Coordinates of C-alpha atoms and ligand atoms in Angstrom, one line a residue:
M28 CA -1.8 38.4 -171.6
S29 CA 0.3 40.1 -168.9
Q30 CA 1.0 43.7 -169.5
F31 CA 3.9 45.6 -167.9
D32 CA 5.3 49.2 -167.9
V33 CA 8.8 47.9 -168.3
V34 CA 10.1 44.5 -169.5
V35 CA 13.8 43.9 -169.2
I36 CA 15.5 41.1 -171.3
G37 CA 18.5 39.8 -169.4
A38 CA 19.2 39.7 -165.7
G39 CA 22.9 40.4 -165.6
P40 CA 24.2 43.4 -163.7
G41 CA 22.7 45.7 -166.4
G42 CA 19.3 44.1 -166.5
Y43 CA 18.6 43.1 -162.9
I44 CA 19.5 46.5 -161.7
A45 CA 17.4 48.2 -164.4
A46 CA 14.5 46.1 -163.3
I47 CA 14.9 46.8 -159.6
R48 CA 15.2 50.6 -160.2
A49 CA 12.2 50.6 -162.6
A50 CA 10.1 48.8 -160.0
Q51 CA 11.3 51.2 -157.3
L52 CA 10.1 54.1 -159.4
G53 CA 6.6 52.6 -159.4
F54 CA 6.6 50.8 -162.8
K55 CA 5.1 47.4 -163.1
T56 CA 8.2 45.5 -164.2
A57 CA 9.2 42.0 -165.4
C58 CA 12.7 40.7 -166.1
I59 CA 13.2 37.8 -168.5
D60 CA 16.3 35.7 -168.2
A61 CA 17.5 32.4 -169.8
G62 CA 20.5 31.9 -167.6
V63 CA 20.9 28.5 -165.8
N64 CA 23.2 27.4 -163.0
K65 CA 26.4 25.4 -163.4
A66 CA 24.5 22.1 -163.1
G67 CA 22.1 23.3 -165.8
D68 CA 19.1 22.3 -163.7
A69 CA 17.8 25.6 -162.4
P70 CA 17.5 29.2 -163.4
A71 CA 20.4 31.4 -162.2
L72 CA 20.0 35.2 -162.3
G73 CA 23.0 37.6 -162.4
G74 CA 24.3 37.0 -165.9
T75 CA 28.0 36.7 -166.8
C76 CA 29.1 38.8 -163.8
L77 CA 27.7 36.6 -161.1
N78 CA 27.8 33.2 -162.7
V79 CA 30.9 33.1 -164.9
G80 CA 32.6 36.4 -164.6
C81 CA 33.4 39.0 -162.0
I82 CA 32.4 37.2 -158.8
P83 CA 33.7 33.7 -159.4
S84 CA 37.0 35.0 -160.8
K85 CA 37.5 37.2 -157.7
A86 CA 36.8 34.2 -155.4
L87 CA 39.5 32.1 -157.2
L88 CA 41.9 35.0 -157.1
Q89 CA 41.5 35.2 -153.3
S90 CA 41.9 31.5 -152.7
S91 CA 45.0 31.3 -154.9
E92 CA 46.5 34.4 -153.2
H93 CA 46.0 32.7 -149.8
F94 CA 47.8 29.6 -151.0
H95 CA 50.6 31.6 -152.5
A96 CA 51.0 33.7 -149.3
A97 CA 51.0 30.6 -147.1
Q98 CA 53.8 29.2 -149.2
H99 CA 55.9 32.3 -149.8
D100 CA 54.9 35.1 -147.4
F101 CA 54.0 33.7 -144.0
A102 CA 57.6 32.8 -143.0
E103 CA 58.7 36.4 -142.8
H104 CA 55.9 37.0 -140.3
G105 CA 57.3 34.2 -138.2
I106 CA 54.6 31.8 -139.1
T107 CA 55.5 28.2 -140.0
V108 CA 52.8 26.3 -141.7
G109 CA 54.6 23.1 -142.8
D110 CA 53.6 21.3 -146.0
V111 CA 50.9 23.5 -147.5
K112 CA 48.6 21.6 -149.8
F113 CA 46.2 22.8 -152.4
D114 CA 42.9 21.3 -153.3
A115 CA 41.6 22.8 -156.6
A116 CA 38.2 21.1 -156.3
K117 CA 37.7 22.6 -152.9
M118 CA 38.5 26.1 -154.2
I119 CA 36.0 25.6 -157.0
E120 CA 33.4 24.4 -154.5
R121 CA 33.9 27.6 -152.4
K122 CA 33.5 29.7 -155.5
D123 CA 30.3 27.9 -156.5
G124 CA 28.9 28.6 -153.0
I125 CA 29.5 32.3 -153.4
V126 CA 27.9 32.2 -156.8
T127 CA 24.8 30.4 -155.5
K128 CA 24.5 32.8 -152.6
L129 CA 24.6 35.9 -154.8
T130 CA 22.4 34.6 -157.7
G131 CA 19.8 33.6 -155.0
G132 CA 20.2 37.1 -153.6
I133 CA 18.8 38.6 -156.8
K134 CA 15.8 36.3 -156.7
F135 CA 15.2 37.7 -153.2
L136 CA 15.7 41.3 -154.4
F137 CA 13.2 40.8 -157.3
Q138 CA 10.6 39.5 -154.8
K139 CA 11.3 42.4 -152.4
N140 CA 10.9 45.0 -155.2
K141 CA 8.0 43.2 -156.8
V142 CA 9.8 42.5 -160.1
E143 CA 8.2 39.6 -161.9
S144 CA 11.0 37.2 -162.8
L145 CA 10.2 35.2 -166.0
F146 CA 12.4 32.3 -167.0
G147 CA 13.2 31.7 -170.7
K148 CA 14.5 33.2 -173.9
G149 CA 13.0 36.6 -174.6
S150 CA 12.5 37.9 -178.2
L151 CA 10.9 41.0 -179.6
K152 CA 7.8 40.0 -181.6
G153 CA 6.5 43.4 -182.7
R154 CA 4.1 46.1 -181.7
N155 CA 0.5 46.0 -180.6
G156 CA -0.5 49.7 -180.7
D157 CA 1.8 51.5 -178.3
L158 CA 2.9 48.2 -176.6
W159 CA 5.8 46.0 -177.4
Q160 CA 5.1 42.3 -177.5
V161 CA 7.9 40.1 -176.1
E162 CA 7.9 36.4 -176.5
V163 CA 9.2 34.2 -173.7
E164 CA 10.3 30.7 -174.7
N165 CA 11.1 28.0 -172.1
K166 CA 11.7 24.5 -173.4
G167 CA 9.5 25.0 -176.5
E168 CA 6.7 26.5 -174.4
K169 CA 5.9 30.1 -175.6
S170 CA 4.1 32.9 -173.9
V171 CA 3.8 36.6 -174.8
V172 CA 4.0 39.6 -172.5
E173 CA 3.4 43.2 -173.4
A174 CA 5.3 46.3 -172.3
K175 CA 5.3 50.0 -172.8
H176 CA 9.1 50.0 -172.6
V177 CA 11.6 47.2 -173.3
I178 CA 15.2 47.3 -172.0
V179 CA 17.5 44.9 -173.8
A180 CA 20.4 43.8 -171.5
T181 CA 21.5 40.6 -173.2
G182 CA 25.2 41.0 -172.5
S183 CA 28.1 39.4 -174.3
V184 CA 29.7 36.1 -175.1
P185 CA 33.4 35.1 -175.6
R186 CA 34.9 36.1 -178.9
P187 CA 35.6 32.8 -180.8
L188 CA 39.0 32.0 -182.1
P189 CA 38.6 30.7 -185.7
L190 CA 41.7 28.4 -185.2
I191 CA 40.2 26.2 -182.5
E192 CA 36.8 25.2 -181.0
I193 CA 36.2 25.7 -177.3
D194 CA 35.4 22.3 -175.7
N195 CA 35.7 23.5 -172.1
V196 CA 37.7 20.3 -171.4
N197 CA 41.1 21.2 -172.8
V198 CA 40.4 24.4 -174.7
L199 CA 38.6 26.8 -172.3
D200 CA 36.7 30.0 -172.4
N201 CA 35.9 31.9 -169.1
E202 CA 33.5 29.2 -168.0
G203 CA 36.0 26.4 -168.3
A204 CA 38.8 28.5 -166.9
L205 CA 36.7 29.0 -163.7
N206 CA 35.9 25.3 -163.3
L207 CA 39.2 23.4 -163.5
T208 CA 39.3 21.0 -160.6
E209 CA 43.0 20.0 -161.1
V210 CA 45.9 22.3 -161.5
P211 CA 47.2 22.0 -165.1
K212 CA 51.0 21.5 -165.3
K213 CA 51.3 23.7 -168.3
L214 CA 48.7 26.3 -169.0
G215 CA 48.5 28.4 -172.2
V216 CA 46.5 31.5 -172.5
I217 CA 45.6 33.3 -175.7
G218 CA 45.3 37.1 -175.0
S219 CA 46.9 39.1 -172.2
G220 CA 43.8 41.1 -171.5
V221 CA 41.9 41.2 -168.3
I222 CA 40.8 37.6 -168.2
G223 CA 44.2 36.3 -169.4
L224 CA 46.0 38.1 -166.6
E225 CA 43.5 37.3 -163.9
M226 CA 43.0 33.6 -164.7
G227 CA 46.7 33.3 -165.6
S228 CA 47.5 34.6 -162.1
V229 CA 45.1 32.2 -160.4
W230 CA 46.6 29.1 -162.0
K231 CA 50.2 30.4 -161.8
R232 CA 49.9 30.9 -158.0
V233 CA 48.7 27.4 -157.5
G234 CA 51.5 25.8 -159.5
S235 CA 50.9 25.9 -163.2
E236 CA 53.5 27.0 -165.7
V237 CA 51.7 29.8 -167.5
T238 CA 52.4 31.1 -171.0
I239 CA 50.3 34.0 -172.3
L240 CA 50.4 34.7 -176.0
E241 CA 49.3 38.2 -177.0
A242 CA 48.8 39.5 -180.5
M243 CA 49.5 43.2 -179.8
P244 CA 53.1 44.4 -179.5
T245 CA 52.1 46.6 -176.5
F246 CA 51.2 45.2 -173.1
L247 CA 47.8 46.5 -171.8
A248 CA 47.5 49.1 -174.5
A249 CA 44.5 50.7 -172.9
A250 CA 46.3 51.4 -169.6
D251 CA 48.7 54.2 -168.8
Q252 CA 52.0 52.8 -170.2
Q253 CA 54.1 53.7 -167.1
I254 CA 51.8 51.5 -165.1
A255 CA 51.6 48.8 -167.8
K256 CA 55.4 48.6 -168.0
E257 CA 55.7 48.3 -164.2
A258 CA 53.0 45.6 -164.3
F259 CA 54.8 43.7 -167.1
K260 CA 58.0 43.6 -165.1
V261 CA 56.4 42.3 -161.9
F262 CA 54.3 39.7 -163.7
T263 CA 57.2 38.4 -165.8
K264 CA 60.4 38.9 -163.8
E265 CA 59.1 38.4 -160.3
Q266 CA 56.1 36.2 -160.7
G267 CA 57.3 34.1 -163.6
L268 CA 54.4 34.5 -166.0
V269 CA 55.7 34.1 -169.5
I270 CA 54.0 36.8 -171.6
E271 CA 54.9 36.8 -175.3
L272 CA 53.8 40.0 -177.1
G273 CA 53.4 40.5 -180.9
V274 CA 52.4 36.9 -181.4
K275 CA 50.9 35.6 -184.6
L276 CA 49.0 32.3 -184.1
N277 CA 49.4 29.8 -187.0
E278 CA 47.8 26.6 -185.8
I279 CA 46.2 25.1 -182.7
K280 CA 45.6 21.3 -182.3
N281 CA 43.7 19.7 -179.5
D282 CA 44.4 16.0 -179.3
K283 CA 45.4 13.3 -176.8
N284 CA 48.9 14.9 -176.4
G285 CA 47.3 18.1 -175.2
V286 CA 46.8 21.5 -176.9
T287 CA 49.6 22.3 -179.3
V288 CA 49.9 25.9 -180.4
S289 CA 52.2 26.9 -183.3
Y290 CA 53.0 30.6 -183.5
E291 CA 55.4 33.2 -184.7
V292 CA 57.0 35.8 -182.5
G293 CA 59.8 38.3 -183.3
G294 CA 60.4 36.4 -186.6
A295 CA 60.9 33.0 -184.9
A296 CA 58.5 30.1 -185.2
K297 CA 57.6 28.4 -182.0
T298 CA 55.5 25.5 -180.9
E299 CA 54.2 24.8 -177.3
T300 CA 52.1 22.0 -176.0
F301 CA 49.8 22.8 -173.1
D302 CA 47.6 20.6 -170.8
K303 CA 44.9 23.3 -171.0
L304 CA 44.5 26.4 -173.1
I305 CA 42.4 29.4 -172.1
V306 CA 41.1 31.5 -175.0
S307 CA 40.4 35.1 -173.8
I308 CA 40.6 37.3 -176.8
G309 CA 37.7 39.7 -175.9
R310 CA 33.9 39.4 -175.9
I311 CA 31.3 40.1 -178.5
P312 CA 27.7 41.5 -178.0
N313 CA 25.0 38.9 -177.6
T314 CA 21.8 39.4 -179.6
E315 CA 21.2 35.7 -180.4
G316 CA 17.5 34.8 -180.4
L317 CA 16.4 38.4 -179.8
N318 CA 14.8 38.8 -183.3
A319 CA 16.6 42.1 -183.7
E320 CA 16.5 41.8 -187.5
G321 CA 12.8 40.8 -187.5
V322 CA 11.7 44.1 -185.7
G323 CA 14.4 46.3 -187.4
L324 CA 16.5 46.9 -184.3
E325 CA 19.7 48.4 -185.6
K326 CA 23.2 47.1 -184.8
D327 CA 26.5 48.6 -185.7
E328 CA 29.1 46.9 -187.9
R329 CA 30.5 45.1 -184.8
G330 CA 27.2 43.7 -183.8
F331 CA 26.5 46.0 -180.9
I332 CA 22.9 47.3 -180.7
K333 CA 23.1 50.9 -181.8
V334 CA 22.2 53.4 -179.1
D335 CA 22.4 57.2 -178.5
G336 CA 24.1 58.7 -175.5
E337 CA 21.1 57.9 -173.4
C338 CA 20.8 54.2 -174.4
R339 CA 17.8 54.8 -176.8
T340 CA 17.8 52.4 -179.8
N341 CA 16.3 53.3 -183.2
L342 CA 13.0 51.7 -182.1
P343 CA 10.5 53.7 -180.0
N344 CA 10.6 52.8 -176.2
V345 CA 13.3 50.1 -176.8
W346 CA 16.4 50.8 -174.8
A347 CA 19.7 48.8 -174.6
I348 CA 22.3 48.8 -172.0
G349 CA 25.5 47.0 -170.8
D350 CA 27.8 44.7 -172.8
V351 CA 25.4 44.6 -175.8
V352 CA 26.0 48.3 -176.5
R353 CA 29.1 50.4 -177.1
G354 CA 31.4 51.4 -174.2
P355 CA 33.5 49.3 -171.8
M356 CA 32.3 45.8 -171.0
L357 CA 32.2 46.3 -167.3
A358 CA 29.5 45.3 -164.7
H359 CA 29.4 48.7 -163.1
K360 CA 28.9 50.4 -166.4
A361 CA 26.1 48.0 -167.2
S362 CA 24.4 48.7 -163.9
D363 CA 24.7 52.4 -164.0
E364 CA 23.3 52.4 -167.5
G365 CA 20.4 50.3 -166.1
V366 CA 19.7 52.8 -163.4
A367 CA 19.9 55.7 -165.8
V368 CA 17.5 54.2 -168.3
A369 CA 14.9 53.4 -165.6
E370 CA 15.1 57.0 -164.4
R371 CA 14.8 58.3 -167.9
I372 CA 11.7 56.3 -168.4
A373 CA 10.4 58.0 -165.3
G374 CA 11.1 61.4 -166.8
Q375 CA 14.3 62.1 -164.8
K376 CA 17.5 63.4 -166.3
P377 CA 20.3 61.2 -165.1
H378 CA 23.8 61.4 -166.5
L379 CA 26.6 58.9 -166.8
D380 CA 30.1 60.2 -167.6
F381 CA 32.1 57.5 -169.4
N382 CA 35.3 59.4 -168.6
T383 CA 34.9 58.6 -164.9
I384 CA 34.2 54.9 -165.2
P385 CA 36.9 53.1 -163.2
F386 CA 38.9 50.1 -164.6
V387 CA 40.4 47.5 -162.3
I388 CA 42.5 44.4 -163.0
Y389 CA 42.6 42.1 -160.0
T390 CA 46.1 40.8 -160.3
D391 CA 48.6 41.1 -157.5
P392 CA 49.6 43.9 -157.4
E393 CA 46.2 45.2 -158.6
I394 CA 46.0 47.8 -161.4
A395 CA 43.3 50.5 -161.5
W396 CA 42.6 53.7 -163.2
V397 CA 40.1 56.4 -164.1
G398 CA 40.2 59.2 -166.6
K399 CA 42.9 59.8 -169.3
T400 CA 46.2 58.2 -169.6
E401 CA 49.4 60.2 -170.3
E402 CA 49.3 58.8 -173.9
Q403 CA 45.8 60.0 -174.4
L404 CA 46.6 63.5 -173.1
K405 CA 49.6 63.7 -175.3
A406 CA 47.6 62.6 -178.4
E407 CA 44.9 65.2 -177.6
G408 CA 47.5 67.9 -177.1
V409 CA 46.4 68.6 -173.5
E410 CA 49.1 70.3 -171.4
Y411 CA 49.3 68.4 -168.1
K412 CA 51.4 68.0 -165.0
K413 CA 51.9 64.8 -163.1
G414 CA 52.7 63.6 -159.7
T415 CA 53.8 60.1 -158.8
S416 CA 54.4 58.3 -155.5
G417 CA 55.2 54.7 -154.6
F418 CA 54.0 52.2 -152.1
A419 CA 57.6 51.2 -151.2
A420 CA 57.9 53.5 -148.2
N421 CA 54.2 53.5 -147.2
G422 CA 53.9 52.1 -143.7
R423 CA 50.6 50.4 -144.2
A424 CA 51.8 48.7 -147.4
L425 CA 55.0 47.6 -145.6
G426 CA 52.9 46.2 -142.8
L427 CA 50.8 44.3 -145.3
G428 CA 53.9 42.9 -146.9
K429 CA 52.8 44.5 -150.2
A430 CA 55.0 47.5 -150.6
K431 CA 55.1 47.6 -154.3
G432 CA 53.6 49.9 -156.9
T433 CA 52.9 53.4 -157.9
V434 CA 50.1 56.0 -158.0
K435 CA 50.1 58.7 -160.6
V436 CA 47.9 61.8 -160.6
L437 CA 47.5 63.7 -163.9
A438 CA 46.2 67.2 -163.7
C439 CA 45.6 70.0 -166.2
A440 CA 48.7 72.3 -166.4
K441 CA 46.6 75.4 -166.4
T442 CA 43.6 74.7 -164.1
D443 CA 45.0 71.8 -162.0
R444 CA 41.8 69.9 -162.5
V445 CA 42.4 66.1 -162.1
L446 CA 42.3 64.4 -165.6
G447 CA 43.4 60.9 -164.7
V448 CA 44.5 58.7 -161.8
H449 CA 46.5 55.6 -162.5
M450 CA 47.6 53.0 -160.0
I451 CA 49.4 49.7 -159.5
G452 CA 49.6 48.4 -156.0
P453 CA 47.9 46.8 -153.0
M454 CA 44.1 47.2 -152.9
V455 CA 44.1 49.9 -155.6
S456 CA 40.7 48.5 -156.6
E457 CA 39.4 50.3 -153.5
L458 CA 41.7 53.3 -153.8
V459 CA 40.6 54.2 -157.3
A460 CA 37.2 55.3 -155.8
E461 CA 38.9 58.4 -154.5
G462 CA 40.1 59.3 -158.0
V463 CA 36.6 58.7 -159.4
M464 CA 35.1 60.9 -156.7
S465 CA 37.7 63.6 -157.3
M466 CA 37.0 63.7 -161.0
E467 CA 33.2 63.6 -160.6
F468 CA 33.5 66.7 -158.4
S469 CA 35.9 68.4 -160.7
A470 CA 38.6 68.4 -158.0
S471 CA 42.0 69.8 -158.5
S472 CA 45.1 67.9 -157.5
E473 CA 45.5 70.5 -154.8
D474 CA 42.1 69.5 -153.4
I475 CA 43.3 65.9 -153.0
A476 CA 46.6 67.2 -151.5
R477 CA 44.7 69.3 -148.9
I478 CA 42.3 66.6 -147.8
V479 CA 43.4 64.8 -144.6
H480 CA 44.1 61.2 -145.3
A481 CA 44.2 58.7 -142.4
H482 CA 47.5 57.4 -141.3
P483 CA 48.7 54.8 -141.9
T484 CA 46.7 53.9 -144.9
L485 CA 47.3 53.1 -148.5
S486 CA 45.4 56.2 -149.5
E487 CA 48.4 58.3 -148.3
V488 CA 50.2 57.2 -151.5
L489 CA 47.5 59.0 -153.5
H490 CA 47.7 62.0 -151.2
E491 CA 51.5 62.1 -151.8
A492 CA 51.1 61.7 -155.6
A493 CA 48.7 64.7 -155.5
L494 CA 51.3 66.7 -153.5
A495 CA 53.9 65.7 -156.0
A496 CA 51.8 67.0 -158.9
D497 CA 52.3 70.4 -157.2
K498 CA 56.0 69.7 -156.7
R499 CA 55.7 69.6 -152.9
A500 CA 55.9 65.9 -152.0
L501 CA 56.6 65.4 -148.4
H502 CA 58.1 62.0 -148.5
G503 CA 59.4 61.9 -152.1
Ligands
FAD607 P1 25.5 39.8 -168.8 O1 26.1 39.8 -167.5 O2 26.2 39.1 -169.9 O3 24.0 39.3 -168.7 C1 23.2 39.1 -169.8 C2 22.0 38.1 -169.3 O4 21.1 38.1 -170.4 C3 22.5 36.7 -169.1 O5 21.9 36.2 -167.9 C4 21.9 35.9 -170.3 O6 21.5 34.6 -169.9 C5 20.6 36.8 -170.5 N1 20.1 36.7 -171.9 C6 20.8 36.9 -173.1 N2 20.0 36.8 -174.1 C7 18.7 36.6 -173.6 C8 17.5 36.4 -174.2 N3 17.2 36.5 -175.5 N4 16.4 36.2 -173.3 C9 16.6 36.1 -172.0 N5 17.8 36.3 -171.4 C10 18.8 36.5 -172.2 N6 33.4 43.3 -165.1 C11 33.7 44.1 -164.1 O7 33.2 45.2 -164.0 N7 34.5 43.7 -163.1 C12 35.1 42.4 -163.1 O8 35.8 42.1 -162.2 C13 34.8 41.6 -164.2 N8 35.3 40.4 -164.2 C14 34.9 39.5 -165.3 C15 35.5 38.3 -165.3 C16 35.2 37.4 -166.4 C17 35.8 36.1 -166.4 C18 34.3 37.9 -167.4 C19 33.9 36.9 -168.5 C20 33.7 39.1 -167.3 C21 34.0 40.0 -166.3 N9 33.5 41.3 -166.2 C22 33.9 42.1 -165.2 C23 32.6 41.8 -167.2 C24 31.1 41.7 -166.7 O9 30.9 40.4 -166.4 C25 30.2 42.2 -167.8 O10 30.6 43.5 -168.2 C26 28.8 42.3 -167.2 O11 28.3 41.0 -166.8 C27 27.8 42.8 -168.3 O12 26.5 42.8 -167.8 P2 25.2 42.7 -168.7 O13 24.1 42.8 -167.8 O14 25.4 43.7 -169.8 O15 25.3 41.3 -169.4
NAI608 P1 40.3 41.9 -173.4 O1 39.8 42.7 -174.4 O2 40.6 42.4 -172.1 O3 41.7 41.2 -173.9 C1 41.8 40.5 -175.0 C2 43.2 40.4 -175.4 O4 43.4 39.4 -176.4 C3 43.7 41.7 -176.0 O5 44.9 42.1 -175.4 C4 43.9 41.4 -177.5 O6 44.9 42.1 -178.1 C5 44.2 39.9 -177.5 N1 43.9 39.2 -178.7 C6 42.9 39.3 -179.5 N2 43.0 38.4 -180.5 C7 44.1 37.7 -180.4 C8 44.7 36.7 -181.1 N3 44.2 36.2 -182.2 N4 45.9 36.2 -180.6 C9 46.4 36.7 -179.4 N5 45.9 37.7 -178.7 C10 44.7 38.2 -179.2 O7 39.3 40.6 -173.3 P2 39.2 39.4 -172.2 O8 40.4 39.3 -171.4 O9 38.7 38.3 -173.0 O10 38.0 40.0 -171.3 C11 36.8 40.3 -171.9 C12 36.2 41.5 -171.3 O11 35.6 41.1 -170.0 C13 37.1 42.6 -171.0 O12 37.3 43.5 -172.1 C14 36.5 43.3 -169.8 O13 35.6 44.2 -170.3 C15 35.8 42.2 -169.1 N6 36.5 41.8 -167.9 C16 36.7 42.7 -166.9 C17 37.4 42.3 -165.8 C18 37.6 43.4 -164.8 O14 37.0 44.4 -164.8 N7 38.5 43.1 -163.8 C19 37.9 41.0 -165.6 C20 37.7 40.1 -166.8 C21 37.0 40.5 -167.8

C-alpha cells in the first residue's frame, strides 16, 4: 500500500495548489481527483475553476466582447468591418482549447513537482495507527493509500432549484451555460449573482434577449451599493439586460414550447417563455462520496465541512480548504488556503486575511472590490471618510473607449487607514490589486495619494480617489 505524507482529495485551485506547495516543502504528496474532460473520456485536473468556471467563462466574455466591439465600437475608430458574423460553436471551440491547455498544464506541474496524480473518487476510510486510509475508486476498482495528513478540497456544485431539474439542454447550470453552440433568441437567468451577470452578459452581447430574475430586492447586495446602483443602471438602461428584482418564482415548465417561468414581481403575476434558462442561484459544498459521516468529519448546518481559522477539521491531521469550507467561493481564496495549509503542516505560521480577499465581476464595465463597503462601515459604527473619482475624464480610459465608472476609497476618519476600495470601470479586475496591496500593508489613503502613478493609466483614477479622500483632488 502506498504511503504519503500528504494526500489531497480534489484537484481544483484549492487542491492542486495545496499538493504542489506540499511537495515543494519536501512532503511525499498525492492528489486524488475524479474530474473528467468535457467529452467524458479522460481525466481533467483543475476542478470547477479550470473546467467549468473561472477560465471558460472569461474566455467567452472576451469573445463576446470582441463581437460586440466590432459591431458597435469600431466605427468611431474609423474602422469599417462590414457584416460582422458570429459563430457560437467556434467561440466554444476556442474556450475548450484554453481549458484543455490549462488542465494539461496542471498535469505537467504535478510531474515537475513530483506530486503523484491519482484518478478516481477519494473517500476517507479510517485510521491505521497515526495514518489516514483513503480509498480511491475508479470504475469500480478500489485501492487504498495511506497518509499522515489529508487535505479535503472537494469544492462545490450548483445549488439546485426545487422547481425544475437541470437537463443541460434547455435548463442549464454553469456547465450548460458555457457550452451553448447556438445563440438562444430568448434567454432567461434565475439569479442576478456573479454567474447570472457574467453569462447573461456573454449571451446578450451576441444577440440574445436576456431576462434575469432575482429573488432579492437589492441588486448585488454584497457589493458597495453606490457601485451596485451604477452597475444596475449601465446593465439595464445602456446594455438592455432586463433585471427583475424581488421576484418570487411560482412554476417552471420545460417542454417543447421552451422553458416557461411563472413568477410574481411587485404584486404582479408574470409569465415568460425562454428558449434556454440558466439557473445560477449559488453553489453548495460538495462532500458527496467522501464518507464524512462514516469517519465523523463534522459539517455545519449548511453542509460545509467545519474548520477553524486555520482550516483544521475536527479530525486529527484532516484539513479542508476552498469551496467546501466557509468563506467566499473564490478560486484565489481556495488556492491561498491550500498554500497556507501545506505550510502549516510544515510547521510554518502563514496567515490569510479574509478582509483583503478581492472580489471581481467580469462584466463590462468590470466590478471589483476589497475590504468593507460603506454599508458595512455604517453598520459597524466605524467613522470613515471617502474619496471618489470617475473614469469619464481619464485619458487612458477615453483612449480605450471605456470611459465609464467610478473608484471609491474608504478610509478611517481618525487614522486614514484604507478600509475598502470599490470600483466599477475598465480593467478594474487588475486595478483592485493596488487596493489589496494597500490594505495588506496597512496603507493610509494619503500613502496611495503620494505614490507616483504612471500617466496615462487607469490607475490614475484610484490615485485621484485617494486624493479626494483627503479633499485635495486635482482633477475633480
Ligand atoms: P473545485 O474547483 O470545485 O474543485 C474540486 C475538485 O474536487 C473537482 O475537480 C472535483 O472533481 C474533485 N472532487 C470532488 N469530490 C471528490 C472526491 N470524493 N474524490 C476525488 N475528487 C473529488 N472564482 C474566482 O475566483 N474567479 C472567477 O472568475 C470565477 N468564475 C467562476 C465562474 C463559474 C461559472 C463558476 C461555476 C465558478 C467560478 N468561480 C470563480 C468560483 C471557483 O471556480 C471556485 O471558487 C473554485 O473552483 C473552488 O476551488 P476548489 O478547489 O475549492 O474546488
Ligand atoms: P451568487 O451567490 O453569486 O448569486 C446567486 C443569486 O441568486 C443571488 O443574488 C441570490 O439572491 C439569487 N437567488 C437565490 N435563490 C433564488 C431564487 N429562488 N430565485 C431567484 N433568485 C435567487 O451565485 P452564482 O452566481 O450561482 O455563483 C456561484 C458562486 O460562484 C459565486 O458565489 C461565486 O463565489 C462564484 N463565482 C465567482 C465568479 C467571479 O469571481 N467572477 C464568477 C462566477 C461565479
